[in-house]
């Protein structure tokens, strides 16, 4: 079912499935980077607020 929907999505947008999956992976990596930056910066932010 999921693979079929991916094929349909690729056909509707006129993009190949490999390109769609590549785009999906890049979006996922971008999301992961945002999450990691948020997770690492938040404690640092609070530490600096407590210190000063």
PDB file of N, CA and C in Angstrom:
ATOM      1  N   UNK A   1       0.841  -1.205   0.000  1.00  0.00           N
ATOM      2  CA  UNK A   1       0.000   0.000   0.000  1.00  0.00           C
ATOM      3  C   UNK A   1       0.879   1.259   0.000  1.00  0.00           C
ATOM      4  N   UNK A   2       1.837   1.297   0.899  1.00  0.00           N
ATOM      5  CA  UNK A   2       2.704   2.478   1.023  1.00  0.00           C
ATOM      6  C   UNK A   2       3.540   2.692  -0.233  1.00  0.00           C
ATOM      7  N   UNK A   3       4.081   1.599  -0.763  1.00  0.00           N
ATOM      8  CA  UNK A   3       4.907   1.692  -1.970  1.00  0.00           C
ATOM      9  C   UNK A   3       4.056   2.156  -3.138  1.00  0.00           C
ATOM     10  N   UNK A   4       2.824   1.653  -3.205  1.00  0.00           N
ATOM     11  CA  UNK A   4       1.902   2.051  -4.272  1.00  0.00           C
ATOM     12  C   UNK A   4       1.588   3.533  -4.215  1.00  0.00           C
ATOM     13  N   UNK A   5       1.399   4.050  -3.005  1.00  0.00           N
ATOM     14  CA  UNK A   5       1.099   5.470  -2.844  1.00  0.00           C
ATOM     15  C   UNK A   5       2.304   6.321  -3.246  1.00  0.00           C
ATOM     16  N   UNK A   6       3.508   5.811  -2.978  1.00  0.00           N
ATOM     17  CA  UNK A   6       4.721   6.518  -3.394  1.00  0.00           C
ATOM     18  C   UNK A   6       4.791   6.596  -4.912  1.00  0.00           C
ATOM     19  N   UNK A   7       4.461   5.471  -5.563  1.00  0.00           N
ATOM     20  CA  UNK A   7       4.455   5.432  -7.028  1.00  0.00           C
ATOM     21  C   UNK A   7       3.445   6.429  -7.583  1.00  0.00           C
ATOM     22  N   UNK A   8       2.266   6.465  -6.960  1.00  0.00           N
ATOM     23  CA  UNK A   8       1.204   7.374  -7.400  1.00  0.00           C
ATOM     24  C   UNK A   8       1.651   8.822  -7.227  1.00  0.00           C
ATOM     25  N   UNK A   9       2.260   9.106  -6.082  1.00  0.00           N
ATOM     26  CA  UNK A   9       2.745  10.460  -5.812  1.00  0.00           C
ATOM     27  C   UNK A   9       3.773  10.877  -6.853  1.00  0.00           C
ATOM     28  N   UNK A  10       4.695   9.983  -7.159  1.00  0.00           N
ATOM     29  CA  UNK A  10       5.727  10.264  -8.156  1.00  0.00           C
ATOM     30  C   UNK A  10       5.134  10.509  -9.525  1.00  0.00           C
ATOM     31  N   UNK A  11       4.113   9.716  -9.875  1.00  0.00           N
ATOM     32  CA  UNK A  11       3.465   9.859 -11.181  1.00  0.00           C
ATOM     33  C   UNK A  11       2.696  11.176 -11.254  1.00  0.00           C
ATOM     34  N   UNK A  12       2.030  11.543 -10.172  1.00  0.00           N
ATOM     35  CA  UNK A  12       1.215  12.764 -10.152  1.00  0.00           C
ATOM     36  C   UNK A  12       2.082  14.018 -10.253  1.00  0.00           C
ATOM     37  N   UNK A  13       3.212  14.011  -9.567  1.00  0.00           N
ATOM     38  CA  UNK A  13       4.084  15.188  -9.573  1.00  0.00           C
ATOM     39  C   UNK A  13       5.031  15.191 -10.764  1.00  0.00           C
ATOM     40  N   UNK A  14       5.093  14.079 -11.495  1.00  0.00           N
ATOM     41  CA  UNK A  14       5.960  13.995 -12.662  1.00  0.00           C
ATOM     42  C   UNK A  14       7.413  13.785 -12.305  1.00  0.00           C
ATOM     43  N   UNK A  15       7.667  13.375 -11.081  1.00  0.00           N
ATOM     44  CA  UNK A  15       9.037  13.114 -10.640  1.00  0.00           C
ATOM     45  C   UNK A  15       9.223  11.612 -10.488  1.00  0.00           C
ATOM     46  N   UNK A  16      10.422  11.153 -10.726  1.00  0.00           N
ATOM     47  CA  UNK A  16      10.706   9.723 -10.574  1.00  0.00           C
ATOM     48  C   UNK A  16      10.706   9.354  -9.095  1.00  0.00           C
ATOM     49  N   UNK A  17      10.483   8.081  -8.815  1.00  0.00           N
ATOM     50  CA  UNK A  17      10.404   7.639  -7.431  1.00  0.00           C
ATOM     51  C   UNK A  17      11.742   7.787  -6.721  1.00  0.00           C
ATOM     52  N   UNK A  18      12.832   7.557  -7.435  1.00  0.00           N
ATOM     53  CA  UNK A  18      14.158   7.675  -6.832  1.00  0.00           C
ATOM     54  C   UNK A  18      14.439   9.124  -6.422  1.00  0.00           C
ATOM     55  N   UNK A  19      14.019  10.055  -7.265  1.00  0.00           N
ATOM     56  CA  UNK A  19      14.199  11.473  -6.967  1.00  0.00           C
ATOM     57  C   UNK A  19      13.347  11.870  -5.768  1.00  0.00           C
ATOM     58  N   UNK A  20      12.116  11.329  -5.726  1.00  0.00           N
ATOM     59  CA  UNK A  20      11.214  11.633  -4.607  1.00  0.00           C
ATOM     60  C   UNK A  20      11.801  11.128  -3.298  1.00  0.00           C
ATOM     61  N   UNK A  21      12.326   9.894  -3.328  1.00  0.00           N
ATOM     62  CA  UNK A  21      12.897   9.317  -2.113  1.00  0.00           C
ATOM     63  C   UNK A  21      14.142  10.097  -1.684  1.00  0.00           C
ATOM     64  N   UNK A  22      14.916  10.573  -2.654  1.00  0.00           N
ATOM     65  CA  UNK A  22      16.100  11.378  -2.355  1.00  0.00           C
ATOM     66  C   UNK A  22      15.679  12.683  -1.688  1.00  0.00           C
ATOM     67  N   UNK A  23      14.644  13.307  -2.211  1.00  0.00           N
ATOM     68  CA  UNK A  23      14.101  14.539  -1.642  1.00  0.00           C
ATOM     69  C   UNK A  23      13.614  14.286  -0.220  1.00  0.00           C
ATOM     70  N   UNK A  24      12.955  13.133  -0.037  1.00  0.00           N
ATOM     71  CA  UNK A  24      12.437  12.741   1.272  1.00  0.00           C
ATOM     72  C   UNK A  24      13.571  12.560   2.274  1.00  0.00           C
ATOM     73  N   UNK A  25      14.648  11.907   1.835  1.00  0.00           N
ATOM     74  CA  UNK A  25      15.811  11.676   2.700  1.00  0.00           C
ATOM     75  C   UNK A  25      16.458  13.005   3.090  1.00  0.00           C
ATOM     76  N   UNK A  26      16.583  13.916   2.133  1.00  0.00           N
ATOM     77  CA  UNK A  26      17.165  15.230   2.416  1.00  0.00           C
ATOM     78  C   UNK A  26      16.319  16.011   3.409  1.00  0.00           C
ATOM     79  N   UNK A  27      14.998  15.935   3.254  1.00  0.00           N
ATOM     80  CA  UNK A  27      14.087  16.595   4.190  1.00  0.00           C
ATOM     81  C   UNK A  27      14.246  16.004   5.587  1.00  0.00           C
ATOM     82  N   UNK A  28      14.390  14.679   5.641  1.00  0.00           N
ATOM     83  CA  UNK A  28      14.548  13.981   6.915  1.00  0.00           C
ATOM     84  C   UNK A  28      15.849  14.397   7.596  1.00  0.00           C
ATOM     85  N   UNK A  29      16.931  14.493   6.816  1.00  0.00           N
ATOM     86  CA  UNK A  29      18.238  14.909   7.345  1.00  0.00           C
ATOM     87  C   UNK A  29      18.157  16.347   7.865  1.00  0.00           C
ATOM     88  N   UNK A  30      17.480  17.203   7.100  1.00  0.00           N
ATOM     89  CA  UNK A  30      17.316  18.597   7.502  1.00  0.00           C
ATOM     90  C   UNK A  30      16.552  18.696   8.819  1.00  0.00           C
ATOM     91  N   UNK A  31      15.507  17.893   8.953  1.00  0.00           N
ATOM     92  CA  UNK A  31      14.714  17.870  10.175  1.00  0.00           C
ATOM     93  C   UNK A  31      15.551  17.389  11.355  1.00  0.00           C
ATOM     94  N   UNK A  32      16.347  16.338  11.126  1.00  0.00           N
ATOM     95  CA  UNK A  32      17.214  15.798  12.172  1.00  0.00           C
ATOM     96  C   UNK A  32      18.222  16.844  12.638  1.00  0.00           C
ATOM     97  N   UNK A  33      18.786  17.599  11.685  1.00  0.00           N
ATOM     98  CA  UNK A  33      19.747  18.646  12.026  1.00  0.00           C
ATOM     99  C   UNK A  33      19.097  19.725  12.887  1.00  0.00           C
ATOM    100  N   UNK A  34      17.880  20.127  12.514  1.00  0.00           N
ATOM    101  CA  UNK A  34      17.171  21.133  13.301  1.00  0.00           C
ATOM    102  C   UNK A  34      16.911  20.638  14.719  1.00  0.00           C
ATOM    103  N   UNK A  35      16.518  19.374  14.833  1.00  0.00           N
ATOM    104  CA  UNK A  35      16.248  18.790  16.149  1.00  0.00           C
ATOM    105  C   UNK A  35      17.522  18.745  16.986  1.00  0.00           C
ATOM    106  N   UNK A  36      18.643  18.302  16.375  1.00  0.00           N
ATOM    107  CA  UNK A  36      19.904  18.212  17.108  1.00  0.00           C
ATOM    108  C   UNK A  36      20.388  19.587  17.556  1.00  0.00           C
ATOM    109  N   UNK A  37      20.264  20.582  16.692  1.00  0.00           N
ATOM    110  CA  UNK A  37      20.675  21.947  17.049  1.00  0.00           C
ATOM    111  C   UNK A  37      19.842  22.442  18.225  1.00  0.00           C
ATOM    112  N   UNK A  38      18.535  22.190  18.161  1.00  0.00           N
ATOM    113  CA  UNK A  38      17.624  22.594  19.235  1.00  0.00           C
ATOM    114  C   UNK A  38      17.982  21.901  20.545  1.00  0.00           C
ATOM    115  N   UNK A  39      18.235  20.592  20.475  1.00  0.00           N
ATOM    116  CA  UNK A  39      18.551  19.799  21.668  1.00  0.00           C
ATOM    117  C   UNK A  39      19.867  20.253  22.302  1.00  0.00           C
ATOM    118  N   UNK A  40      20.864  20.575  21.467  1.00  0.00           N
ATOM    119  CA  UNK A  40      22.165  20.973  22.006  1.00  0.00           C
ATOM    120  C   UNK A  40      22.196  22.433  22.454  1.00  0.00           C
ATOM    121  N   UNK A  41      21.492  23.306  21.763  1.00  0.00           N
ATOM    122  CA  UNK A  41      21.539  24.729  22.079  1.00  0.00           C
ATOM    123  C   UNK A  41      20.695  25.088  23.296  1.00  0.00           C
ATOM    124  N   UNK A  42      19.610  24.355  23.523  1.00  0.00           N
ATOM    125  CA  UNK A  42      18.718  24.676  24.638  1.00  0.00           C
ATOM    126  C   UNK A  42      19.414  24.575  25.996  1.00  0.00           C
ATOM    127  N   UNK A  43      20.126  23.488  26.305  1.00  0.00           N
ATOM    128  CA  UNK A  43      20.840  23.429  27.588  1.00  0.00           C
ATOM    129  C   UNK A  43      21.920  24.501  27.708  1.00  0.00           C
ATOM    130  N   UNK A  44      22.630  24.781  26.618  1.00  0.00           N
ATOM    131  CA  UNK A  44      23.652  25.829  26.634  1.00  0.00           C
ATOM    132  C   UNK A  44      23.023  27.182  26.926  1.00  0.00           C
ATOM    133  N   UNK A  45      21.864  27.431  26.323  1.00  0.00           N
ATOM    134  CA  UNK A  45      21.148  28.689  26.527  1.00  0.00           C
ATOM    135  C   UNK A  45      20.762  28.859  27.994  1.00  0.00           C
ATOM    136  N   UNK A  46      20.244  27.791  28.587  1.00  0.00           N
ATOM    137  CA  UNK A  46      19.839  27.865  29.991  1.00  0.00           C
ATOM    138  C   UNK A  46      21.044  28.003  30.912  1.00  0.00           C
ATOM    139  N   UNK A  47      22.132  27.342  30.595  1.00  0.00           N
ATOM    140  CA  UNK A  47      23.352  27.440  31.402  1.00  0.00           C
ATOM    141  C   UNK A  47      23.889  28.867  31.410  1.00  0.00           C
ATOM    142  N   UNK A  48      23.900  29.502  30.250  1.00  0.00           N
ATOM    143  CA  UNK A  48      24.396  30.880  30.169  1.00  0.00           C
ATOM    144  C   UNK A  48      23.452  31.835  30.892  1.00  0.00           C
ATOM    145  N   UNK A  49      22.158  31.556  30.854  1.00  0.00           N
ATOM    146  CA  UNK A  49      21.195  32.411  31.565  1.00  0.00           C
ATOM    147  C   UNK A  49      21.380  32.292  33.069  1.00  0.00           C
ATOM    148  N   UNK A  50      21.674  31.087  33.544  1.00  0.00           N
ATOM    149  CA  UNK A  50      21.873  30.865  34.974  1.00  0.00           C
ATOM    150  C   UNK A  50      23.180  31.516  35.428  1.00  0.00           C
ATOM    151  N   UNK A  51      24.220  31.418  34.602  1.00  0.00           N
ATOM    152  CA  UNK A  51      25.530  31.957  34.948  1.00  0.00           C
ATOM    153  C   UNK A  51      25.518  33.479  35.052  1.00  0.00           C
ATOM    154  N   UNK A  52      24.863  34.137  34.091  1.00  0.00           N
ATOM    155  CA  UNK A  52      24.900  35.600  34.076  1.00  0.00           C
ATOM    156  C   UNK A  52      23.659  36.211  34.691  1.00  0.00           C
TER     157      UNK A  52
END
